Amino acid sequence: MRRSWWKVPLYCTLASWLCFQLEVRLGARFLVSVSPDGTASMNETGWTLLSVLLFLAVVCIGGLLFFRRMTRREVLCSATVLAALNVVFGLLAYKMQGMFAIYVSEFTSWDSIFSDLLYRVTQNPWVTAIVSWILPPYIFVLFGQKEVHTD
């Protein structure tokens, strides 16, 4: 476990940066339209679909390529590190706001669909934030191997 605690946080940080770039570039290009009077509107269904596809890609690639050879316990510990980092950076972003919050969102956007959908249901930003900081990293535990017992 000492060798693998960093794997889920590193993977999710890199995946988040890539997802953020794709959302901004693809979303701005294909999902935002500007009317002749200069007002912009976003295709929310398209944005949701893009977010779902990116989330599923991150989970499947991570689960099948990177975390499949780890035990569930190793993935659980690594996901716990990410959940703790999410809480710390989320609270710092709330407190500091400004550009720091944008940087945090850039490196934590792999699971943005989770918080978007949760907010639509609860309409409570704190419940949404806390649950979406903590729960999504643990989805990778499903891909880990069962404990190997050697006799």
PDB file of C-alpha atoms in Angstrom:
ATOM      1  CA  MET A   1       0.000   0.000   0.000  1.00  0.00           C
ATOM      2  CA  ARG A   2       2.883   2.355   0.639  1.00  0.00           C
ATOM      3  CA  ARG A   3       3.817   2.202  -3.019  1.00  0.00           C
ATOM      4  CA  SER A   4       0.356   2.848  -4.451  1.00  0.00           C
ATOM      5  CA  TRP A   5      -1.254   5.584  -2.326  1.00  0.00           C
ATOM      6  CA  TRP A   6      -0.553   8.198  -5.008  1.00  0.00           C
ATOM      7  CA  LYS A   7      -1.989   6.348  -8.023  1.00  0.00           C
ATOM      8  CA  VAL A   8      -5.661   7.383  -7.839  1.00  0.00           C
ATOM      9  CA  PRO A   9      -4.877  11.039  -7.014  1.00  0.00           C
ATOM     10  CA  LEU A  10      -2.309  11.312  -9.803  1.00  0.00           C
ATOM     11  CA  TYR A  11      -4.503   9.584 -12.372  1.00  0.00           C
ATOM     12  CA  CYS A  12      -7.557  11.675 -11.475  1.00  0.00           C
ATOM     13  CA  THR A  13      -5.560  14.916 -11.507  1.00  0.00           C
ATOM     14  CA  LEU A  14      -4.186  14.197 -14.981  1.00  0.00           C
ATOM     15  CA  ALA A  15      -7.571  12.988 -16.208  1.00  0.00           C
ATOM     16  CA  SER A  16      -9.204  16.114 -14.755  1.00  0.00           C
ATOM     17  CA  TRP A  17      -6.836  18.417 -16.584  1.00  0.00           C
ATOM     18  CA  LEU A  18      -7.530  16.582 -19.838  1.00  0.00           C
ATOM     19  CA  CYS A  19     -11.307  16.589 -19.228  1.00  0.00           C
ATOM     20  CA  PHE A  20     -11.246  20.293 -18.420  1.00  0.00           C
ATOM     21  CA  GLN A  21      -9.375  21.050 -21.637  1.00  0.00           C
ATOM     22  CA  LEU A  22     -11.777  18.931 -23.695  1.00  0.00           C
ATOM     23  CA  GLU A  23     -14.858  20.451 -22.055  1.00  0.00           C
ATOM     24  CA  VAL A  24     -13.614  23.988 -22.628  1.00  0.00           C
ATOM     25  CA  ARG A  25     -12.480  23.392 -26.196  1.00  0.00           C
ATOM     26  CA  LEU A  26     -15.281  21.088 -27.377  1.00  0.00           C
ATOM     27  CA  GLY A  27     -17.941  22.786 -25.290  1.00  0.00           C
ATOM     28  CA  ALA A  28     -17.038  26.260 -26.479  1.00  0.00           C
ATOM     29  CA  ARG A  29     -16.819  25.130 -30.083  1.00  0.00           C
ATOM     30  CA  PHE A  30     -19.896  22.920 -30.381  1.00  0.00           C
ATOM     31  CA  LEU A  31     -22.175  23.594 -27.408  1.00  0.00           C
ATOM     32  CA  VAL A  32     -22.185  27.378 -27.107  1.00  0.00           C
ATOM     33  CA  SER A  33     -23.954  29.517 -29.654  1.00  0.00           C
ATOM     34  CA  VAL A  34     -23.825  33.275 -29.953  1.00  0.00           C
ATOM     35  CA  SER A  35     -26.844  35.087 -31.338  1.00  0.00           C
ATOM     36  CA  PRO A  36     -26.509  38.124 -33.632  1.00  0.00           C
ATOM     37  CA  ASP A  37     -27.147  40.457 -30.694  1.00  0.00           C
ATOM     38  CA  GLY A  38     -24.140  38.998 -28.851  1.00  0.00           C
ATOM     39  CA  THR A  39     -25.866  36.882 -26.211  1.00  0.00           C
ATOM     40  CA  ALA A  40     -24.448  33.427 -25.678  1.00  0.00           C
ATOM     41  CA  SER A  41     -26.425  30.319 -24.867  1.00  0.00           C
ATOM     42  CA  MET A  42     -25.274  26.837 -23.969  1.00  0.00           C
ATOM     43  CA  ASN A  43     -26.780  23.533 -25.019  1.00  0.00           C
ATOM     44  CA  GLU A  44     -27.240  21.985 -21.564  1.00  0.00           C
ATOM     45  CA  THR A  45     -28.180  18.555 -22.891  1.00  0.00           C
ATOM     46  CA  GLY A  46     -25.052  18.456 -25.011  1.00  0.00           C
ATOM     47  CA  TRP A  47     -22.908  19.632 -22.108  1.00  0.00           C
ATOM     48  CA  THR A  48     -24.360  16.958 -19.846  1.00  0.00           C
ATOM     49  CA  LEU A  49     -23.778  14.298 -22.490  1.00  0.00           C
ATOM     50  CA  LEU A  50     -20.164  15.428 -22.974  1.00  0.00           C
ATOM     51  CA  SER A  51     -19.597  15.338 -19.190  1.00  0.00           C
ATOM     52  CA  VAL A  52     -21.117  11.853 -18.904  1.00  0.00           C
ATOM     53  CA  LEU A  53     -18.971  10.525 -21.750  1.00  0.00           C
ATOM     54  CA  LEU A  54     -15.800  12.001 -20.254  1.00  0.00           C
ATOM     55  CA  PHE A  55     -16.650  10.598 -16.810  1.00  0.00           C
ATOM     56  CA  LEU A  56     -17.295   7.123 -18.207  1.00  0.00           C
ATOM     57  CA  ALA A  57     -14.079   7.260 -20.224  1.00  0.00           C
ATOM     58  CA  VAL A  58     -12.049   8.260 -17.157  1.00  0.00           C
ATOM     59  CA  VAL A  59     -13.614   5.540 -15.012  1.00  0.00           C
ATOM     60  CA  CYS A  60     -13.249   2.798 -17.631  1.00  0.00           C
ATOM     61  CA  ILE A  61      -9.702   3.697 -18.646  1.00  0.00           C
ATOM     62  CA  GLY A  62      -8.576   4.091 -15.052  1.00  0.00           C
ATOM     63  CA  GLY A  63     -10.372   1.010 -13.838  1.00  0.00           C
ATOM     64  CA  LEU A  64      -9.390  -1.302 -16.654  1.00  0.00           C
ATOM     65  CA  LEU A  65      -5.879  -0.067 -17.405  1.00  0.00           C
ATOM     66  CA  PHE A  66      -4.455   1.376 -14.205  1.00  0.00           C
ATOM     67  CA  PHE A  67      -6.258  -0.007 -11.159  1.00  0.00           C
ATOM     68  CA  ARG A  68      -7.125  -3.536 -12.248  1.00  0.00           C
ATOM     69  CA  ARG A  69      -3.818  -4.951 -10.998  1.00  0.00           C
ATOM     70  CA  MET A  70      -4.118  -3.273  -7.595  1.00  0.00           C
ATOM     71  CA  THR A  71      -5.975  -4.892  -4.727  1.00  0.00           C
ATOM     72  CA  ARG A  72      -9.237  -3.349  -3.602  1.00  0.00           C
ATOM     73  CA  ARG A  73      -7.566  -2.350  -0.357  1.00  0.00           C
ATOM     74  CA  GLU A  74      -4.814  -0.496  -2.254  1.00  0.00           C
ATOM     75  CA  VAL A  75      -7.362   1.274  -4.438  1.00  0.00           C
ATOM     76  CA  LEU A  76      -9.444   2.108  -1.351  1.00  0.00           C
ATOM     77  CA  CYS A  77      -6.459   3.679   0.411  1.00  0.00           C
ATOM     78  CA  SER A  78      -5.455   5.617  -2.689  1.00  0.00           C
ATOM     79  CA  ALA A  79      -9.042   6.795  -3.241  1.00  0.00           C
ATOM     80  CA  THR A  80      -9.159   7.915   0.394  1.00  0.00           C
ATOM     81  CA  VAL A  81      -6.090  10.075  -0.202  1.00  0.00           C
ATOM     82  CA  LEU A  82      -7.862  11.673  -3.170  1.00  0.00           C
ATOM     83  CA  ALA A  83     -11.054  12.208  -1.164  1.00  0.00           C
ATOM     84  CA  ALA A  84      -9.067  13.915   1.604  1.00  0.00           C
ATOM     85  CA  LEU A  85      -7.263  16.110  -0.935  1.00  0.00           C
ATOM     86  CA  ASN A  86     -10.606  16.980  -2.539  1.00  0.00           C
ATOM     87  CA  VAL A  87     -11.988  18.139   0.812  1.00  0.00           C
ATOM     88  CA  VAL A  88      -8.892  20.200   1.641  1.00  0.00           C
ATOM     89  CA  PHE A  89      -8.646  21.852  -1.773  1.00  0.00           C
ATOM     90  CA  GLY A  90     -12.404  22.301  -2.004  1.00  0.00           C
ATOM     91  CA  LEU A  91     -12.515  24.150   1.308  1.00  0.00           C
ATOM     92  CA  LEU A  92      -9.469  26.217   0.331  1.00  0.00           C
ATOM     93  CA  ALA A  93     -11.100  27.116  -2.983  1.00  0.00           C
ATOM     94  CA  TYR A  94     -14.267  28.159  -1.149  1.00  0.00           C
ATOM     95  CA  LYS A  95     -12.316  30.280   1.305  1.00  0.00           C
ATOM     96  CA  MET A  96      -9.915  31.868  -1.190  1.00  0.00           C
ATOM     97  CA  GLN A  97     -12.168  31.944  -4.274  1.00  0.00           C
ATOM     98  CA  GLY A  98     -10.827  33.857  -7.268  1.00  0.00           C
ATOM     99  CA  MET A  99      -8.259  32.231  -9.520  1.00  0.00           C
ATOM    100  CA  PHE A 100      -7.415  29.544  -6.967  1.00  0.00           C
ATOM    101  CA  ALA A 101     -10.951  28.173  -7.292  1.00  0.00           C
ATOM    102  CA  ILE A 102     -10.576  28.036 -11.077  1.00  0.00           C
ATOM    103  CA  TYR A 103      -7.281  26.173 -10.772  1.00  0.00           C
ATOM    104  CA  VAL A 104      -8.835  23.707  -8.349  1.00  0.00           C
ATOM    105  CA  SER A 105     -11.746  23.116 -10.714  1.00  0.00           C
ATOM    106  CA  GLU A 106      -9.312  22.526 -13.566  1.00  0.00           C
ATOM    107  CA  PHE A 107      -7.622  19.724 -11.640  1.00  0.00           C
ATOM    108  CA  THR A 108     -10.767  18.167 -10.148  1.00  0.00           C
ATOM    109  CA  SER A 109     -13.133  18.098 -13.105  1.00  0.00           C
ATOM    110  CA  TRP A 110     -13.052  14.406 -14.005  1.00  0.00           C
ATOM    111  CA  ASP A 111     -16.213  13.830 -11.961  1.00  0.00           C
ATOM    112  CA  SER A 112     -17.989  17.143 -12.572  1.00  0.00           C
ATOM    113  CA  ILE A 113     -21.086  15.380 -13.900  1.00  0.00           C
ATOM    114  CA  PHE A 114     -21.524  13.815 -10.465  1.00  0.00           C
ATOM    115  CA  SER A 115     -21.791  17.183  -8.737  1.00  0.00           C
ATOM    116  CA  ASP A 116     -23.905  18.656 -11.561  1.00  0.00           C
ATOM    117  CA  LEU A 117     -26.505  15.912 -11.292  1.00  0.00           C
ATOM    118  CA  LEU A 118     -26.415  15.872  -7.495  1.00  0.00           C
ATOM    119  CA  TYR A 119     -27.026  19.615  -7.363  1.00  0.00           C
ATOM    120  CA  ARG A 120     -30.008  19.262  -9.699  1.00  0.00           C
ATOM    121  CA  VAL A 121     -31.504  16.790  -7.219  1.00  0.00           C
ATOM    122  CA  THR A 122     -30.619  18.394  -3.873  1.00  0.00           C
ATOM    123  CA  GLN A 123     -30.346  22.113  -4.742  1.00  0.00           C
ATOM    124  CA  ASN A 124     -27.998  22.292  -1.765  1.00  0.00           C
ATOM    125  CA  PRO A 125     -24.470  23.416  -2.667  1.00  0.00           C
ATOM    126  CA  TRP A 126     -22.861  22.141   0.554  1.00  0.00           C
ATOM    127  CA  VAL A 127     -24.378  18.664   0.367  1.00  0.00           C
ATOM    128  CA  THR A 128     -23.414  18.541  -3.293  1.00  0.00           C
ATOM    129  CA  ALA A 129     -19.859  19.688  -2.609  1.00  0.00           C
ATOM    130  CA  ILE A 130     -19.172  17.353   0.298  1.00  0.00           C
ATOM    131  CA  VAL A 131     -20.676  14.265  -1.330  1.00  0.00           C
ATOM    132  CA  SER A 132     -18.986  14.961  -4.684  1.00  0.00           C
ATOM    133  CA  TRP A 133     -15.621  15.547  -2.992  1.00  0.00           C
ATOM    134  CA  ILE A 134     -15.748  12.267  -1.125  1.00  0.00           C
ATOM    135  CA  LEU A 135     -17.763   9.656  -3.048  1.00  0.00           C
ATOM    136  CA  PRO A 136     -16.561   9.540  -6.700  1.00  0.00           C
ATOM    137  CA  PRO A 137     -12.964   8.377  -6.087  1.00  0.00           C
ATOM    138  CA  TYR A 138     -14.266   5.184  -4.516  1.00  0.00           C
ATOM    139  CA  ILE A 139     -15.791   4.014  -7.808  1.00  0.00           C
ATOM    140  CA  PHE A 140     -12.338   2.727  -8.739  1.00  0.00           C
ATOM    141  CA  VAL A 141     -12.441   0.223  -5.864  1.00  0.00           C
ATOM    142  CA  LEU A 142     -14.833  -1.842  -7.980  1.00  0.00           C
ATOM    143  CA  PHE A 143     -12.019  -2.488 -10.448  1.00  0.00           C
ATOM    144  CA  GLY A 144      -9.453  -3.684  -7.901  1.00  0.00           C
ATOM    145  CA  GLN A 145      -8.611  -7.325  -7.336  1.00  0.00           C
ATOM    146  CA  LYS A 146      -9.939  -9.177  -4.361  1.00  0.00           C
ATOM    147  CA  GLU A 147      -7.332  -9.705  -1.684  1.00  0.00           C
ATOM    148  CA  VAL A 148      -4.902 -12.434  -2.592  1.00  0.00           C
ATOM    149  CA  HIS A 149      -4.382 -14.851   0.278  1.00  0.00           C
ATOM    150  CA  THR A 150      -1.211 -16.866   0.270  1.00  0.00           C
ATOM    151  CA  ASP A 151      -1.061 -19.851   2.571  1.00  0.00           C
TER     152      ASP A 151
END
